[in-house]
Structures are given as C-alpha cells and as structure tokens.
Amino acid sequence: MEKGGTELPIVALNEVLKLFTPFEIIFFSFCSKRTKSICQSIRTVTKSKEALYNFSVWMNSVYAIYLQFSYFPTTSTSRHSLHLYTSDNLTLATRQLANYISEIFHEKVNGFSLEWNQYNGKENQIIMDVFRNHPVRDFLLTGDTSNDSSKNDVLTSILKNLNAKETMTLQINPSSDFSFDFSQLKNSLETLEVSFSHWITFQQILNIKCQNLYLQKSNFLQADFKLLIDKWRDGWTPNWETMTIELNEDIDVDTCVEGEYIDLEPENYKSKKVVCGNFPIQLNRFEGYFENEWGTVFMHGYHILRSDGMIASIGILDEEYRVGWFQLWVFNLEKCSESKHTKRNKFWSVLPHGFLKMFYSRKPTKSSWEKMAQPIEGIHFPNWNPSVDTVHTYSWLASETTLTTRHSFHLYTSENLASGTRKMADYISEIFHEEENLFALDWSRYNSKENQLIMDAFCNPVQDFQLTGDTLNDSSKNDVLTSILKNQNAKETMTLWMNPTSDFSFDFGQFKNSLEILDIAYSHWITIQNILDVKCEKLYLHKSKLLQADFKLLIDKWRDGWTPNWKTLSIELNEDIDVDTCVEGEYIDLEPENYKSKKVVCGNYPIQLNRYKGFFDSNCGTGTTFKHGYHILRSDGRIATIETLDDKYRVGWFQMR
Amino acid sequence: MSCEEPTTSPTPENNITVVSSDGKEFLLDLKLTEQSETLARLISNFEYDRTDVKKDPVPLGNITSAQMQKIIEWLQHHRYYPKWEQNDIHYSTSFTFETWVEEYLNIPNNEMFELLNAANYLNIPRLFSTICRIMASRITGKSAEQIRTVLNIKTDVKNDVYTGIPIQEDSSSSEDGMSEISLSPSPPPI
C-alpha cells in the first residue's frame, strides 16, 4: 500500500477499532504513544472488552510467551493465540505483558496459573517473587510430582507465597508424604478445590478456612465422613460452609447418621421451617433433585438439626456414590444469592431490630458505577428496586418460627468501604431518628490496616458490639485484635465470638466503658486474673480452659473477702464440676420451699453454707431444668450463690446477691 | 452483493445541483441523494423534492470535484441497494468485499482518507463503513511497524534493534510496563 500524506481521520478510528480483535488493538497501541492513548480511551475498546471473554498471558518453560484470548463478537466464542519470544527474563516479561494488556483493557489481572513442575526450584522462586505481590482473584496450580518427594519443599513455598483472593484450584498431584498447613495461606478463600486429595488429612479438613471446599480423589473412607458428621453433631463447627468430597469407597449416607429420623415430604425437602418444626427429632431424611445442564440430578441425604439451632445437610447424588457433600446452613450471615464471583464483605451496620442491613460488594469498575445514581456522595445505587424475600426466623426462646420480609439493596462505593458504610449508617440513622445500636465486625476478614480504618470509622459509642473471627492458628494478628478491643466503644453488651490463639491476652481494664454483658464464646485465653479484674454486670465464659480448682479458688477468694467487679459469672470449665467439693465447711440443706429464701439463709447464720436443690421452667419449651448449689453467707452479710445445672456439669454459676 | 444498474439521466424535475469546493457543478438525481443523510435532510428541509420549488445549487465547501465524482460513482452503483442499516444482513464485519468495491477503493491512502471524510460529511454510512472495513482489513495481521506504514502514523516510540517492534517509553504507563521487553532475533524452536 502506498504511503499517504495524511493520517486516518479520528472520526474513523472508532469504527476501525470496533472491527479489531483484542490482539489488533494491542498491536495498534504499540504504534505510538497517541495510539496507545486512543486504545485506552476510545469507547470502542470498551465494546471490544465487553465481548472479551478472557485474555491469558502465559509462558512455557523455554522462551515463549503465549497470548490467548477468547471472545464472542457475534454469537459464537472464538479463541485466538499468539506466541512471542523474549531474550529477557521470561517471568518478568510475562508479568510486564500482562500489566500492559491490563492497562489497555482497564481490567485487573484476575487469574494466575502455574504448572510448577515445569520449572526448577530457582525458577519457581523467581516466578513467585514476580507474582506474589500482585493479588489475583483465582489461582490455579498444576503439576504431577507424585513420584518425586524431593520437590515438596518447593511446592510448600509456592503455596505459602501465592496470593489468591477468592479461588484456589490445586490440580497438583504431590507425593503421598506431602503435607501443608493451610493456615499459612495468605488470604481467606471463597473456594478451595483440590483435585488429588490423597495428601489431605482429616485434621486439615477440620482446620481449613474457606467457604466452599472441594476434595476429589481423596483417600478418605465412609468412616471418616461419618466421623466428621458425628463431630459436627457433637458441637464442632467447621471453618467452611460447604464441602464436597470424593471418598475412596461408595457412601451409604443412611449409615452415616444414627438416631431417629423423619422422612421429609418431597415438597418440603428444602424447608427449613419443616426441619425446625420436627425438633426434637434431629434427622430429616430427604430425597430431592436439581436441574443442571445435563438434566435432572437426583440426590438424597439428611438435614441435621443441632441443639444449638444450626442445621447441616449431608447427602450424595444418586449417580455418584463416592461423592458426599456436607453443607452448613448459615442463618446468621443472611446468605443471599449473588453472582459466583462477587465477594461479600461480612461487615455490616445494624439499626434496631435488624430491619436493615447493608452489604457492599466488590468495587465495580469506574465506568459502571459512574452510570449509577449517587444520591449520597460516594455511595452508588445501581437501581431502586430492592430484592424482597421472605425470611423464616426460628426463635428458640419463643419456640416458634416467625415470618418477616427482608428487603435488600446492594450498593457500591467508590470510597473506602469503611467510610462508605459509616456514611450510609449515619444517613439512615438521621432519617429514622434512631441511633445505631449494634456494630458487628468479622475482623479476620480484613488486614490490620483495614481493621484500623474500620475502627476509626466506627469509633462512636454503640449499645452492642459483636466481634467474630477465627485466628486460632495465627498469633501474628494478636496486636490487631488487641487494638480492636481497646478501641471498640460498646456501652452495654460485648459479644466476643472470636477465637484467638491460646497465647493471646488482653487487659480488660483497657475497655472504654463498663459493660452490662460480656459474652466470650472461646474463653481458652481467659485467665483467672482476667476474671478477677473484668468489670461488667454479667460475665459469660464459654469453652474455657479453667478447671474446677480455679472455680473453687474464686469461691475461696470471695469467702476471704474479695468482691468481684461483676455480679454474675457463668463459666464453662474444661472438666465437670462437683459443687459439693468446691466449698468447705459445715452446711445446711435448705428445704425445697426455702431454696430461694434470703431470710432463711440469713437465719442460718453462723452456718455459712446453705445447700439447695432447685429448678426452673425453661422458657425455651424444653421443660423443667433442675439445678443444685450453695447460697454462701459471708461474715459481712453478703450472699453469693454458686450452682450447676443438673444437665450441664461443666457450667458453673457464681452470682452475687 | 451486486445490483442492476439501470442507466438513468437526471432531469431538471428530479435532480438538484451540488457545487464542489472548487466550483464545479454536479447534477444529482434525487434518488441518489437518499443515500446521503446530509443531502436527504437538506432536500427535505427546503422541499426540493417538490417540482414547484426553485432548487438553488447546494454548495459543498468541504468536498472537491474529484471527491464528488468518486462519491457519485458510489451512489450510482448502490442506487438500488436497500436502505442502509447498521445491523442488517448487508452489513458484515468480515473483510471480504465485492470486486467492484475492491476496485473502487484501490486508491492511495490519502485519497481514501479524504473520501472517508467526505463520506462522513455527507453522512453516507454504507460508504463510511466500507472504507473503515477496508482500512481494518489492511491492518489486521500486521505488525505495529506495518500498521504505522498503512495508517501513516508517525512513530514516537523506540524500535527493537532486531525486530523493529517498538519499545514503548510511555511515561504514563506503569513502571513495569512494556518498555523492558526485548524480543530475541531468532526465536528458539518450541
């Protein structure tokens, strides 16, 4: 073609670029600074981007960099590939090329895959050094080293350094002696998929933290699956929400559960209400089905109701007898249907009665939020129609299921999420003339800086503060946790459902306010000194490591004149309690009709110990609960009561009268 | 696609006169002007389609006589084509063209770009789109250097000494942009 004297008119560039494939757009961008700028800004590139299904940049173990994209400019998907070569560092060049394409198409690098056994230890190290600081949504690791355990250290290093934010797919087949501590992963994942799970141990299943866990080709047997179910029924709750596991033998789910069961009617096989209504029967056998692209898939299994109200479903597909699944129904998290790749931030702000919750999804692209309405600066409303669904809320106290409607909006913010949430909560609070009552934070989902931002944004006083997050295996985060506890501003109730490492410690004297209730779900880190110092009306300690001797020590100290800063203590010890051995001295058995009579207790002076047996009617509908203990009269006239419930021998009560 | 091309001569009743920037007058059949949204709107606004309205010559100051001649050739050829619609079956993103179009647009780039501007000014979408597709077809599968040649793009980036493929020095790009990639002169076999 003869060279002309003028450039292609800018008015035509739109039209020409629209006809380009993504490769041609990239090559055109190479021509000059101006063409690169045109490619980045011209609207037809956006059009091309919309049709772009994916764009991969990868290298092989020799010298080539591969570019490949799939897109559907019309109706069918086509795939285009290109090989490039570099005399430079291949890893760095691949990274640079990926960055360049990311820049042209205004799209982050979402996936990183590595066939690690194509490279030696040093090369893998270089690759991970180049990619470790660039978090990606999805990470795929492949490589078969089942006959070579010498490379296990390299594999461990890769897994420790990878930076997946949502999905990790491990198509690796390591030697059977390979092991990895999943708590070393940098991020908490949504999905962890392991294609060859022969190296996964039972302990790992117990500890792995992710939402969805898929284990294929495991060495586990039905007995392991059953053990998992039994553990859950005994109170253990996993760090995942769903698990799908391929066992090394067929499963008969009917032999995985023990106890009386009810067959659910076909129309009720997914009904939470019916499952709850069948209480106290815990096992609800179901046969159900779902549709997928291959047709109707039938399945059967059990919905298991636990005494704490949690429900888990276990089952198998009728045509895949080796694959069992285990799913927890997470009521408290208000799980809503969302697109597969939308990350939910478990971070919300609640007004009285919990009638409004706000979820923020992953930040959308700038171009998409600019189209959204923005009635509050920085808060973007994609539409004005809330999704409405009906929520069944089962109240164990009222022993009934109530129906409420829930209206949900997904909003986006171009600001930092904490200040966006703060702003929205303030706005709603202003509209409804109601102060925020609760601030809940799942702190382990955020890094220290994010937690700092959140606490800075939510430093104003609230009635209740709720902290969740499991960092049992990660003491490096203890400082962050300490900072959160110091800076929270609860006025009445603090619920600590967090599970820190056993070496975590906190001085409760650092609390900003004196609380009414302090409820600690995992109290293994609580010391006797903590109990002596903490200031609140009611102190509830679950799963503590303290023993009866400690409980007795508290009683003895009180009898010797010490008075705690709390009025009621409920503590779950790490062994059964025999209250009769917790007190020493002469005692009187109170008559049943006098077991709550202060007058009688005082009248028995100088005998200090008043043994009683009592009962109360549970308002949970579970009938009468029996208890026994002592009213202890101290020489200064104060009375304390210690007791245990007859069906909860690990839980001791200590109450100032 | 090809169409019959009946030979018709413009008559005073069914034509208008357009005047190019260099003063040359062209008698245009009203039927032909339907392909140009600019001319069609002008004719409608001034009611030049009525026989009793005096039709003044229409000055086209942005179009030379050579371009006008070329455009009339296009309009004549597509006289009986259906009305252009962007997404109709006559529109194709493919890079195959009928022989007549290939011959018609076998012209130097500068003339092509001028014709493109004229098609844009007169709003003749079929011509505009066809030229764009021709331009895209000349770029597809080409290196950046070849694209520069085709589109007459002045380079402001360094070229790789071996391959001639440009090395970007765009300061606005990220620090680990493309600038450090160099390509080997003879790629090893895969």
PDB file of C-alpha atoms in Angstrom, chain A residues 270-391:
ATOM      1  CA  LYS A 270     -35.634 -27.922  51.345  1.00  0.00           C
ATOM      2  CA  SER A 271     -37.881 -26.413  54.014  1.00  0.00           C
ATOM      3  CA  LYS A 272     -36.006 -25.015  56.965  1.00  0.00           C
ATOM      4  CA  LYS A 273     -39.316 -24.413  58.675  1.00  0.00           C
ATOM      5  CA  VAL A 274     -40.284 -28.064  58.499  1.00  0.00           C
ATOM      6  CA  VAL A 275     -36.849 -29.178  59.692  1.00  0.00           C
ATOM      7  CA  CYS A 276     -37.073 -26.847  62.677  1.00  0.00           C
ATOM      8  CA  GLY A 277     -40.645 -27.911  63.317  1.00  0.00           C
ATOM      9  CA  ASN A 278     -39.589 -31.558  63.566  1.00  0.00           C
ATOM     10  CA  PHE A 279     -37.483 -30.800  66.645  1.00  0.00           C
ATOM     11  CA  PRO A 280     -36.575 -32.647  68.891  1.00  0.00           C
ATOM     12  CA  ILE A 281     -36.043 -35.151  66.071  1.00  0.00           C
ATOM     13  CA  GLN A 282     -32.747 -34.050  64.572  1.00  0.00           C
ATOM     14  CA  LEU A 283     -32.515 -36.175  61.458  1.00  0.00           C
ATOM     15  CA  ASN A 284     -34.636 -35.184  58.488  1.00  0.00           C
ATOM     16  CA  ARG A 285     -34.141 -37.555  55.589  1.00  0.00           C
ATOM     17  CA  PHE A 286     -34.829 -36.073  52.192  1.00  0.00           C
ATOM     18  CA  GLU A 287     -34.852 -37.091  48.582  1.00  0.00           C
ATOM     19  CA  GLY A 288     -34.555 -34.200  46.192  1.00  0.00           C
ATOM     20  CA  TYR A 289     -33.295 -33.126  42.859  1.00  0.00           C
ATOM     21  CA  PHE A 290     -31.974 -30.167  40.976  1.00  0.00           C
ATOM     22  CA  GLU A 291     -31.600 -29.231  37.355  1.00  0.00           C
ATOM     23  CA  ASN A 292     -28.301 -28.711  35.676  1.00  0.00           C
ATOM     24  CA  GLU A 293     -27.165 -28.514  32.079  1.00  0.00           C
ATOM     25  CA  TRP A 294     -27.280 -32.310  31.773  1.00  0.00           C
ATOM     26  CA  GLY A 295     -30.826 -32.647  33.047  1.00  0.00           C
ATOM     27  CA  THR A 296     -32.334 -33.591  36.372  1.00  0.00           C
ATOM     28  CA  VAL A 297     -29.964 -34.817  39.073  1.00  0.00           C
ATOM     29  CA  PHE A 298     -31.416 -36.760  41.985  1.00  0.00           C
ATOM     30  CA  MET A 299     -29.917 -36.771  45.437  1.00  0.00           C
ATOM     31  CA  HIS A 300     -30.702 -37.924  48.931  1.00  0.00           C
ATOM     32  CA  GLY A 301     -29.413 -37.236  52.375  1.00  0.00           C
ATOM     33  CA  TYR A 302     -30.230 -35.701  55.727  1.00  0.00           C
ATOM     34  CA  HIS A 303     -30.797 -32.268  57.130  1.00  0.00           C
ATOM     35  CA  ILE A 304     -29.470 -32.468  60.666  1.00  0.00           C
ATOM     36  CA  LEU A 305     -30.705 -30.046  63.284  1.00  0.00           C
ATOM     37  CA  ARG A 306     -28.256 -29.476  66.109  1.00  0.00           C
ATOM     38  CA  SER A 307     -29.297 -28.487  69.582  1.00  0.00           C
ATOM     39  CA  ASP A 308     -27.877 -25.000  69.102  1.00  0.00           C
ATOM     40  CA  GLY A 309     -30.205 -24.448  66.160  1.00  0.00           C
ATOM     41  CA  MET A 310     -27.644 -24.925  63.410  1.00  0.00           C
ATOM     42  CA  ILE A 311     -28.563 -27.124  60.506  1.00  0.00           C
ATOM     43  CA  ALA A 312     -26.193 -29.093  58.322  1.00  0.00           C
ATOM     44  CA  SER A 313     -27.135 -31.046  55.237  1.00  0.00           C
ATOM     45  CA  ILE A 314     -25.285 -34.146  54.169  1.00  0.00           C
ATOM     46  CA  GLY A 315     -26.015 -36.148  51.108  1.00  0.00           C
ATOM     47  CA  ILE A 316     -24.923 -37.787  47.906  1.00  0.00           C
ATOM     48  CA  LEU A 317     -26.011 -37.607  44.311  1.00  0.00           C
ATOM     49  CA  ASP A 318     -27.852 -40.737  43.237  1.00  0.00           C
ATOM     50  CA  GLU A 319     -25.415 -41.345  40.407  1.00  0.00           C
ATOM     51  CA  GLU A 320     -22.184 -40.526  42.199  1.00  0.00           C
ATOM     52  CA  TYR A 321     -21.980 -42.764  45.201  1.00  0.00           C
ATOM     53  CA  ARG A 322     -18.430 -41.799  46.063  1.00  0.00           C
ATOM     54  CA  VAL A 323     -19.080 -38.092  46.316  1.00  0.00           C
ATOM     55  CA  GLY A 324     -20.558 -36.853  49.541  1.00  0.00           C
ATOM     56  CA  TRP A 325     -21.363 -33.297  50.417  1.00  0.00           C
ATOM     57  CA  PHE A 326     -21.702 -31.531  53.693  1.00  0.00           C
ATOM     58  CA  GLN A 327     -23.283 -28.124  53.813  1.00  0.00           C
ATOM     59  CA  LEU A 328     -23.952 -25.817  56.707  1.00  0.00           C
ATOM     60  CA  TRP A 329     -26.988 -23.612  56.639  1.00  0.00           C
ATOM     61  CA  VAL A 330     -25.703 -20.290  57.756  1.00  0.00           C
ATOM     62  CA  PHE A 331     -28.654 -18.346  59.053  1.00  0.00           C
ATOM     63  CA  ASN A 332     -26.862 -15.665  60.938  1.00  0.00           C
ATOM     64  CA  LEU A 333     -24.932 -14.484  57.931  1.00  0.00           C
ATOM     65  CA  GLU A 334     -28.124 -13.844  55.969  1.00  0.00           C
ATOM     66  CA  LYS A 335     -26.673 -15.506  52.950  1.00  0.00           C
ATOM     67  CA  CYS A 336     -28.150 -14.030  49.789  1.00  0.00           C
ATOM     68  CA  SER A 337     -27.835 -15.278  46.247  1.00  0.00           C
ATOM     69  CA  GLU A 338     -25.164 -13.431  44.423  1.00  0.00           C
ATOM     70  CA  SER A 339     -23.138 -13.932  41.330  1.00  0.00           C
ATOM     71  CA  LYS A 340     -20.422 -16.505  41.722  1.00  0.00           C
ATOM     72  CA  HIS A 341     -17.541 -14.108  41.773  1.00  0.00           C
ATOM     73  CA  THR A 342     -18.986 -11.386  43.892  1.00  0.00           C
ATOM     74  CA  LYS A 343     -17.181 -11.169  47.115  1.00  0.00           C
ATOM     75  CA  ARG A 344     -19.294 -10.469  50.152  1.00  0.00           C
ATOM     76  CA  ASN A 345     -17.924  -8.368  52.888  1.00  0.00           C
ATOM     77  CA  LYS A 346     -19.155  -9.676  56.198  1.00  0.00           C
ATOM     78  CA  PHE A 347     -19.285  -6.253  57.559  1.00  0.00           C
ATOM     79  CA  TRP A 348     -22.447  -4.532  58.402  1.00  0.00           C
ATOM     80  CA  SER A 349     -24.127  -1.988  60.471  1.00  0.00           C
ATOM     81  CA  VAL A 350     -27.473  -2.681  62.007  1.00  0.00           C
ATOM     82  CA  LEU A 351     -30.214  -0.438  63.212  1.00  0.00           C
ATOM     83  CA  PRO A 352     -32.691  -1.539  65.886  1.00  0.00           C
ATOM     84  CA  HIS A 353     -34.457  -4.805  65.186  1.00  0.00           C
ATOM     85  CA  GLY A 354     -32.058  -5.561  62.385  1.00  0.00           C
ATOM     86  CA  PHE A 355     -34.543  -4.375  59.811  1.00  0.00           C
ATOM     87  CA  LEU A 356     -31.965  -3.006  57.501  1.00  0.00           C
ATOM     88  CA  LYS A 357     -28.636  -4.405  56.600  1.00  0.00           C
ATOM     89  CA  MET A 358     -26.176  -3.133  54.100  1.00  0.00           C
ATOM     90  CA  PHE A 359     -23.830  -5.287  52.155  1.00  0.00           C
ATOM     91  CA  TYR A 360     -21.123  -3.953  49.987  1.00  0.00           C
ATOM     92  CA  SER A 361     -19.935  -5.989  47.112  1.00  0.00           C
ATOM     93  CA  ARG A 362     -16.632  -5.854  45.378  1.00  0.00           C
ATOM     94  CA  LYS A 363     -15.987  -2.495  43.890  1.00  0.00           C
ATOM     95  CA  PRO A 364     -17.242  -2.377  40.306  1.00  0.00           C
ATOM     96  CA  THR A 365     -15.385  -0.709  37.511  1.00  0.00           C
ATOM     97  CA  LYS A 366     -15.393   3.044  37.494  1.00  0.00           C
ATOM     98  CA  SER A 367     -17.315   3.170  34.239  1.00  0.00           C
ATOM     99  CA  SER A 368     -20.099   1.038  35.672  1.00  0.00           C
ATOM    100  CA  TRP A 369     -20.522   2.969  38.904  1.00  0.00           C
ATOM    101  CA  GLU A 370     -20.481   6.261  37.064  1.00  0.00           C
ATOM    102  CA  LYS A 371     -23.727   5.164  35.447  1.00  0.00           C
ATOM    103  CA  MET A 372     -25.318   4.572  38.838  1.00  0.00           C
ATOM    104  CA  ALA A 373     -27.286   7.083  40.772  1.00  0.00           C
ATOM    105  CA  GLN A 374     -25.339   8.683  43.579  1.00  0.00           C
ATOM    106  CA  PRO A 375     -27.788  10.302  45.973  1.00  0.00           C
ATOM    107  CA  ILE A 376     -25.187  10.287  48.746  1.00  0.00           C
ATOM    108  CA  GLU A 377     -21.745  11.320  47.734  1.00  0.00           C
ATOM    109  CA  GLY A 378     -19.598   8.276  47.127  1.00  0.00           C
ATOM    110  CA  ILE A 379     -22.468   5.786  47.518  1.00  0.00           C
ATOM    111  CA  HIS A 380     -23.720   4.355  44.247  1.00  0.00           C
ATOM    112  CA  PHE A 381     -27.147   2.857  43.747  1.00  0.00           C
ATOM    113  CA  PRO A 382     -27.299   0.515  40.761  1.00  0.00           C
ATOM    114  CA  ASN A 383     -31.098   0.501  40.845  1.00  0.00           C
ATOM    115  CA  TRP A 384     -34.011   1.462  43.023  1.00  0.00           C
ATOM    116  CA  ASN A 385     -35.771  -1.862  43.332  1.00  0.00           C
ATOM    117  CA  PRO A 386     -34.779  -3.838  46.401  1.00  0.00           C
ATOM    118  CA  SER A 387     -34.902  -7.592  46.207  1.00  0.00           C
ATOM    119  CA  VAL A 388     -37.542  -8.855  48.590  1.00  0.00           C
ATOM    120  CA  ASP A 389     -37.629 -12.277  50.107  1.00  0.00           C
ATOM    121  CA  THR A 390     -39.338 -13.977  52.998  1.00  0.00           C
ATOM    122  CA  VAL A 391     -37.255 -14.927  55.965  1.00  0.00           C
TER     123      VAL A 391
END
